[in-house]
Amino acid sequence: MIYLNDRDIRQIGISWPLLAERIERVLALSGSDEVVQPLKPYLRFGKPGNRIIAMPAFVGGDAPICGIKWIASFPGNLADGLPRAHGTIVLNHPANGVPAAILNGGLLNGLRTAAVSAVMLQAFLRLRRRARYRIGLIGWGPIGRRQLEMTMALFGDAVEDIRLFDIRGIEEDSLDEKIRSSATLCASWQEVFRNSDILFTCTAATESYIDEPALTGSLLMNVSLRDYKPGSVRDVQPVVDNWQEVCRENTDIERLHLEAGLAENDALTLRSVVHEDALHTLDPERPIFFNPMGMAAFDMAIAAYYWREALRLGIGTRLE
């Protein structure tokens, strides 16, 4: 059994094309016995906003793996100078259940989240609606930074402009040198929202605040899931990773379901987008609203890749 931390993950390396391909493989298996993931339970205690989520899953195919992600989200940590989220992943051998690895989930959580966004972005850009796109990002925490890193690494040639906003402010020295020269730091979310063809929301918001309709034909990458007032997204075309997961816990999708009658068959799945080219069935004038709640199977696939690479390269701490 081995332990891997963020330093080990960085030593193995970050290949965005490879990570996105791992997500696509899981999506291809989704809906079959080769992907098993029960609905995530939430553990709550103490302050109402705090939660710890258990995310078990099995992924089959040519490199089967099973395990669980245990991720805590304590929004008050930010005021104390601590990360909001802390996660751990345990992998087990699917043949006998023997524990194979423990992974610190900090960096891995950001990598999985951005890799899922990568496959959605790739499908959207295949629509070829524009030669270049204005990118906006609201929320400059670890998840937001990873989203922009991925976007520039994979799709930088298609980026015309970058606008960033965080309610806590953004220090220029937190920007990568290449991004610093081309990004505009905005004074409000509205300035970002009104000038973005592709908009990422990556906040720790617990209450919705976006109250304006999105630009015609735009892509809303709603990574943080709770930023939009229902009236601002009544005319969008939703895409979800898993309806049962995302239509709960006061997400924007659940609120659209309860307040506007949005139903499961009104939304495309990420699997249909990636493997059935389903975005071509949508109205090009209406915004696309991507809501990825986070599938445990994705986390297992990404963690298993790093575990196997660690074994191959002799990286990590061996545990007795």
XYZ file of C-alpha atoms in Angstrom, residues 67-245:
179
model
C -12.527 2.973 -3.817
C -13.952 5.949 -2.019
C -13.369 9.675 -1.855
C -14.024 11.352 1.504
C -14.191 15.117 1.018
C -14.902 17.779 3.616
C -16.189 21.233 2.697
C -16.058 23.816 5.471
C -16.715 27.290 3.941
C -15.672 29.062 7.148
C -12.126 27.820 6.655
C -11.485 30.612 4.153
C -11.772 33.271 6.870
C -9.194 31.338 8.885
C -6.727 31.136 6.020
C -7.408 27.441 5.391
C -8.600 25.721 2.201
C -12.368 25.277 2.060
C -12.123 21.632 0.964
C -9.983 18.704 2.151
C -10.213 15.303 0.538
C -8.753 11.825 0.818
C -9.083 8.943 -1.640
C -8.698 5.270 -0.730
C -8.272 2.774 -3.581
C -8.960 -0.957 -3.231
C -8.090 -3.877 -5.484
C -11.446 -4.828 -7.056
C -10.625 -8.559 -7.042
C -10.151 -8.887 -3.281
C -10.835 -5.509 -1.643
C -7.289 -5.180 -0.321
C -6.402 -1.475 0.121
C -3.961 -0.385 -2.556
C -3.361 3.311 -1.959
C -4.263 6.394 0.037
C -4.071 9.681 -1.839
C -4.261 13.208 -0.511
C -7.128 14.594 -2.568
C -6.312 18.307 -2.667
C -4.631 18.551 -6.042
C -6.476 15.524 -7.386
C -9.840 17.172 -6.710
C -8.870 20.145 -8.869
C -7.449 17.929 -11.597
C -10.606 15.807 -11.802
C -12.864 18.848 -11.823
C -10.899 20.538 -14.587
C -10.585 17.334 -16.626
C -14.386 16.995 -16.629
C -14.639 20.595 -17.801
C -12.116 19.803 -20.523
C -14.312 17.194 -22.185
C -17.307 19.566 -22.066
C -15.262 22.420 -23.527
C -13.901 20.197 -26.261
C -17.435 19.243 -27.314
C -18.582 22.875 -27.231
C -15.650 24.105 -29.316
C -16.410 21.448 -31.918
C -19.571 23.424 -32.675
C -17.265 26.069 -34.230
C -19.547 28.986 -33.376
C -16.645 31.428 -33.215
C -12.995 31.463 -34.181
C -11.988 32.731 -30.729
C -13.776 33.069 -27.419
C -13.832 35.492 -24.515
C -13.227 33.566 -21.277
C -14.576 34.711 -17.935
C -13.970 33.263 -14.487
C -15.746 34.198 -11.242
C -13.930 32.803 -8.203
C -10.132 32.665 -8.058
C -9.639 29.824 -5.593
C -7.779 26.561 -6.273
C -10.598 25.159 -8.435
C -10.883 28.317 -10.527
C -7.153 28.531 -11.090
C -7.034 24.917 -12.219
C -9.927 25.514 -14.634
C -8.083 28.379 -16.299
C -4.813 26.445 -16.364
C -6.540 23.597 -18.195
C -8.330 25.935 -20.599
C -5.141 27.697 -21.620
C -3.168 24.452 -21.908
C -5.719 22.711 -24.137
C -7.563 25.534 -25.868
C -5.322 28.588 -25.548
C -5.318 29.199 -29.311
C -9.090 29.722 -29.164
C -8.930 32.281 -26.325
C -9.362 35.903 -27.324
C -9.721 37.540 -23.917
C -9.691 36.626 -20.208
C -11.600 38.390 -17.435
C -11.345 37.444 -13.753
C -13.210 38.399 -10.590
C -13.129 37.226 -6.989
C -15.118 38.823 -4.186
C -11.972 38.699 -2.017
C -9.842 40.358 -4.674
C -7.097 38.891 -6.855
C -3.409 39.571 -6.337
C -1.533 39.947 -9.618
C 1.294 37.749 -8.370
C -1.211 34.869 -8.100
C -1.491 34.851 -11.895
C 0.746 32.805 -14.131
C 3.057 35.084 -16.128
C 1.423 34.194 -19.451
C -2.071 34.802 -18.054
C -1.046 38.030 -16.324
C -0.229 39.693 -19.629
C -3.603 38.916 -21.183
C -6.078 38.858 -18.266
C -8.220 41.738 -17.037
C -8.954 41.851 -13.306
C -12.522 43.083 -12.986
C -14.212 45.009 -10.187
C -17.502 43.077 -10.311
C -18.949 39.775 -11.420
C -21.196 41.701 -13.797
C -18.193 42.955 -15.763
C -17.035 39.374 -16.261
C -20.500 37.952 -16.908
C -21.455 40.491 -19.580
C -18.270 39.987 -21.578
C -17.790 36.206 -21.601
C -18.657 33.677 -24.284
C -17.497 30.920 -21.929
C -18.028 31.636 -18.245
C -16.722 29.591 -15.307
C -18.295 30.054 -11.875
C -15.940 28.571 -9.267
C -17.045 30.185 -6.021
C -17.885 29.066 -2.512
C -21.269 30.804 -2.779
C -24.060 29.334 -0.701
C -26.658 31.807 -2.008
C -27.271 32.643 -5.660
C -26.396 36.135 -6.886
C -26.328 36.088 -10.708
C -29.601 37.710 -11.730
C -28.998 38.476 -15.408
C -29.603 36.336 -18.501
C -26.473 34.987 -20.172
C -25.173 36.054 -23.559
C -26.684 34.498 -26.660
C -24.973 31.223 -27.545
C -22.710 31.276 -24.500
C -21.483 28.352 -22.403
C -21.994 28.580 -18.640
C -19.577 26.271 -16.834
C -21.362 26.199 -13.473
C -18.647 24.390 -11.544
C -19.750 25.696 -8.143
C -23.421 24.860 -8.840
C -25.118 27.514 -6.669
C -24.491 30.880 -8.319
C -27.544 31.535 -10.529
C -30.968 32.811 -9.535
C -33.612 30.686 -11.307
C -34.911 33.610 -13.352
C -31.514 34.141 -14.969
C -31.311 30.586 -16.327
C -34.898 29.742 -17.268
C -34.048 29.810 -20.975
C -30.801 27.832 -20.830
C -30.135 24.339 -22.188
C -28.864 22.215 -19.285
C -26.139 19.565 -19.392
C -25.452 17.454 -16.291
C -23.017 14.701 -15.385
C -25.632 12.823 -13.331
C -29.203 14.036 -12.820
C -29.818 12.168 -9.548
C -26.707 13.686 -7.988
